[in-house]
XYZ file of C-alpha atoms in Angstrom:
264
model
C 27.128 -4.138 -3.855
C 28.187 -6.277 -6.775
C 25.026 -8.343 -7.205
C 22.539 -7.384 -9.893
C 19.131 -6.258 -8.687
C 16.131 -5.459 -10.858
C 12.437 -4.633 -10.587
C 10.283 -7.774 -10.838
C 6.829 -6.373 -10.056
C 5.113 -3.022 -9.506
C 1.785 -2.506 -7.732
C -0.479 0.399 -6.887
C -3.454 0.407 -4.521
C -5.658 3.323 -5.597
C -8.073 2.992 -2.653
C -6.528 2.243 0.725
C -7.134 -1.375 1.810
C -8.835 -2.463 -1.413
C -7.121 -4.838 -3.856
C -4.163 -3.610 -5.859
C -3.303 -3.288 -9.543
C -0.236 -4.851 -11.147
C 1.596 -2.409 -13.434
C 4.392 -2.658 -15.985
C 5.334 0.997 -15.487
C 4.444 3.604 -12.885
C 5.119 7.281 -12.335
C 6.977 7.798 -9.064
C 6.005 10.984 -7.253
C 6.766 12.462 -3.840
C 3.564 11.026 -2.339
C 4.048 7.605 -3.927
C 3.199 6.185 -7.323
C 0.618 8.153 -9.309
C -2.892 7.174 -8.134
C -1.528 5.000 -5.315
C -3.596 5.333 -2.135
C -4.914 8.733 -3.047
C -8.394 7.500 -2.010
C -9.683 6.064 1.247
C -12.956 5.009 2.833
C -14.038 6.670 6.070
C -16.955 5.842 8.357
C -19.709 8.028 9.779
C -17.263 9.365 12.390
C -14.689 10.230 9.717
C -12.422 7.395 10.841
C -10.438 5.456 8.249
C -11.736 2.030 7.248
C -9.273 -0.801 6.577
C -9.045 -4.554 6.098
C -7.971 -4.902 9.711
C -11.605 -4.649 10.760
C -13.324 -5.371 7.424
C -11.557 -8.191 5.585
C -14.177 -8.118 2.809
C -12.454 -5.000 1.468
C -9.865 -7.253 -0.157
C -12.606 -8.452 -2.497
C -13.144 -5.020 -4.087
C -11.042 -4.876 -7.266
C -10.086 -1.553 -8.898
C -9.023 -0.884 -12.472
C -7.933 2.370 -14.107
C -8.768 3.220 -17.716
C -9.625 6.341 -19.659
C -9.285 8.668 -16.687
C -11.717 6.619 -14.610
C -11.461 4.157 -11.758
C -13.856 1.220 -11.843
C -14.472 -0.958 -8.793
C -15.782 -4.510 -9.109
C -17.268 -6.323 -6.126
C -18.820 -9.740 -6.771
C -21.068 -9.072 -9.788
C -21.444 -5.344 -9.145
C -19.440 -2.537 -10.719
C -19.107 1.188 -10.079
C -16.884 3.851 -11.607
C -15.905 7.447 -11.021
C -13.525 9.935 -12.573
C -9.984 10.179 -11.231
C -10.275 13.968 -11.136
C -13.695 14.391 -9.561
C -14.381 15.487 -6.006
C -16.753 17.721 -4.078
C -15.765 21.066 -2.571
C -15.787 20.830 1.212
C -12.691 19.383 2.870
C -12.875 16.851 5.700
C -10.328 16.533 8.519
C -9.326 12.915 9.138
C -6.518 11.018 10.814
C -4.381 8.331 9.222
C -2.995 6.838 12.400
C -1.274 9.784 14.113
C -1.174 12.016 11.038
C -3.768 14.691 10.419
C -4.928 14.786 6.823
C -7.204 16.917 4.702
C -9.411 15.016 2.251
C -12.487 15.652 0.092
C -15.401 13.327 -0.687
C -15.396 12.068 -4.283
C -19.155 12.186 -4.827
C -22.323 11.115 -3.066
C -23.213 8.275 -5.440
C -19.849 6.569 -4.951
C -20.138 6.856 -1.179
C -23.639 5.377 -1.407
C -22.391 2.447 -3.501
C -19.724 1.547 -0.940
C -22.230 2.041 1.899
C -24.612 -0.454 0.287
C -21.964 -3.081 -0.346
C -20.097 -2.795 2.946
C -23.292 -2.609 4.986
C -22.528 0.528 6.981
C -22.343 4.246 6.299
C -19.131 5.357 4.674
C -17.647 7.881 2.269
C -14.971 7.615 -0.361
C -12.558 10.513 0.054
C -9.484 11.704 -1.818
C -6.269 13.452 -0.834
C -5.730 16.261 -3.319
C -2.205 17.612 -3.111
C 1.199 17.190 -1.457
C 1.173 18.633 2.038
C -2.409 17.644 2.798
C -0.858 14.933 4.966
C 2.591 15.062 6.495
C 4.337 12.147 8.172
C 7.288 12.621 10.503
C 10.058 10.059 10.659
C 11.111 9.790 14.290
C 14.169 7.883 13.128
C 15.397 10.501 10.653
C 13.806 13.579 12.239
C 12.431 14.440 8.795
C 8.897 15.218 7.660
C 7.542 13.821 4.389
C 4.509 14.664 2.273
C 2.725 11.344 1.992
C -0.439 9.771 0.617
C -3.085 7.843 2.578
C -0.806 4.807 2.969
C -0.225 3.670 6.540
C 3.105 5.442 6.753
C 5.528 5.955 3.913
C 4.852 6.312 0.169
C 6.540 3.103 -1.021
C 7.001 -0.428 0.279
C 9.746 -2.508 -1.336
C 10.268 -6.260 -0.876
C 13.057 -8.527 -2.122
C 12.183 -11.784 -3.870
C 14.382 -13.867 -1.573
C 12.564 -12.580 1.507
C 9.351 -14.220 0.298
C 11.156 -17.376 -0.862
C 12.850 -17.753 2.524
C 9.492 -17.387 4.291
C 7.744 -19.854 1.979
C 10.401 -22.462 2.749
C 9.068 -22.399 6.303
C 5.345 -22.457 5.426
C 3.227 -25.517 4.695
C 0.790 -23.471 2.636
C 2.802 -21.175 0.388
C 1.699 -17.553 -0.012
C 2.186 -14.904 -2.675
C 3.721 -11.466 -2.380
C 0.189 -10.007 -2.460
C -0.148 -10.747 1.256
C 2.302 -7.923 1.930
C 0.901 -5.313 -0.470
C 4.246 -4.113 -1.867
C 4.714 -1.297 -4.356
C 8.025 -2.581 -5.710
C 9.247 -6.181 -5.742
C 12.914 -6.611 -6.653
C 15.082 -9.607 -7.410
C 17.545 -10.182 -4.578
C 20.305 -12.597 -3.653
C 19.628 -13.133 0.064
C 16.580 -12.712 2.269
C 15.851 -9.275 3.743
C 18.934 -7.610 2.285
C 16.640 -4.783 1.149
C 16.459 -3.714 4.805
C 20.054 -2.511 4.560
C 19.796 -0.514 1.344
C 20.528 3.197 1.778
C 19.999 5.265 -1.376
C 19.651 3.803 -4.854
C 18.301 4.635 -8.281
C 15.679 2.917 -10.449
C 15.581 4.441 -13.914
C 15.904 8.175 -13.317
C 14.335 8.047 -9.847
C 16.449 8.276 -6.709
C 15.037 6.408 -3.717
C 15.982 6.549 -0.054
C 15.434 3.723 2.407
C 13.742 4.877 5.615
C 13.265 1.764 7.738
C 12.073 -1.852 7.639
C 8.282 -2.180 7.718
C 6.530 -3.461 10.833
C 3.655 -5.772 9.902
C 0.192 -6.183 11.441
C -2.599 -8.763 11.391
C -3.598 -7.606 7.899
C -0.943 -9.835 6.280
C -2.879 -12.847 7.590
C -5.859 -11.857 5.455
C -5.857 -14.066 2.347
C -6.502 -11.686 -0.584
C -7.935 -14.498 -2.681
C -10.953 -14.996 -0.420
C -10.794 -12.459 2.400
C -10.385 -15.167 5.061
C -8.155 -14.653 8.093
C -5.359 -17.194 8.484
C -2.760 -17.803 11.212
C 0.092 -17.336 8.767
C 2.431 -15.750 7.923
C 2.642 -13.756 11.192
C 2.955 -16.931 13.262
C 6.078 -18.007 11.409
C 7.513 -14.514 10.919
C 7.283 -13.911 14.668
C 9.821 -16.693 15.169
C 12.615 -15.011 13.235
C 11.684 -11.461 12.206
C 10.843 -9.701 15.482
C 12.829 -6.571 16.323
C 11.764 -4.336 19.222
C 8.398 -6.146 19.419
C 7.690 -5.504 15.739
C 7.453 -8.158 13.017
C 9.441 -6.844 10.048
C 8.944 -7.674 6.377
C 9.875 -5.380 3.498
C 11.213 -1.863 3.825
C 9.724 1.635 3.617
C 11.276 3.969 1.060
C 10.706 7.467 -0.327
C 11.501 8.961 -3.740
C 13.735 12.006 -3.924
C 12.516 13.046 -7.378
C 9.817 12.159 -9.891
C 10.087 9.842 -12.877
C 8.831 6.653 -14.458
C 10.078 3.231 -13.421
C 9.349 -0.066 -15.175
C 9.465 -3.802 -14.571
C 12.939 -4.933 -15.653
C 14.731 -1.741 -14.566
C 17.991 -2.280 -12.707
C 18.581 -1.026 -9.176
C 21.755 1.051 -9.209
C 23.678 1.940 -6.046
């Protein structure tokens, strides 16, 4: 490929389904970026909690500083240490994958329980191998985080621009919760990438990402809209799945930064 591609934006989402954090640099690891979706909320039945059922989760905003994660919701704030957790492991499922997690602490679980209005716990995945995800397409198994499927989601800039040309009310890339946004020349060309390098990190493309109703949740206010799924379903449906962005994995660890070139 002769065109020049570079990293435009980087995001992590420390707690699954809560708001994300924009980063200038990030450490790529096997399970995803450092501190990306290593935490998750579960209900009283140890089932994962997401924006699909609780859109208000988009209004919880995390920040990381000094080895702590702080969460702001409306005018309330709570923080906990990145490294802290209790002792007893909990068996949960992230879709079809079995995962082993540990509750962070009782006070944090109580804080989320009070603000979400139902009993829940904040849990953490501790190490690679605590959740494995099998790619039916590649017949490979990957150590992953608590993300829906794969460790990284990458989206090309022209994919969003092409979609926005079709929308009356324009949307931002935040609707799609990417980890890496790259500059591209044509829409959805990222789907066809194979292996490539950003900085010192080698990435491998697994498959385009099938999207759910969650992309219709406006992250600015937590309100459910009809778009962009309505429009995407007119031109991005493959095998009954609406595709936008592509799932990738890293083949080694290293730091990547906004402005880095994508090298093939």
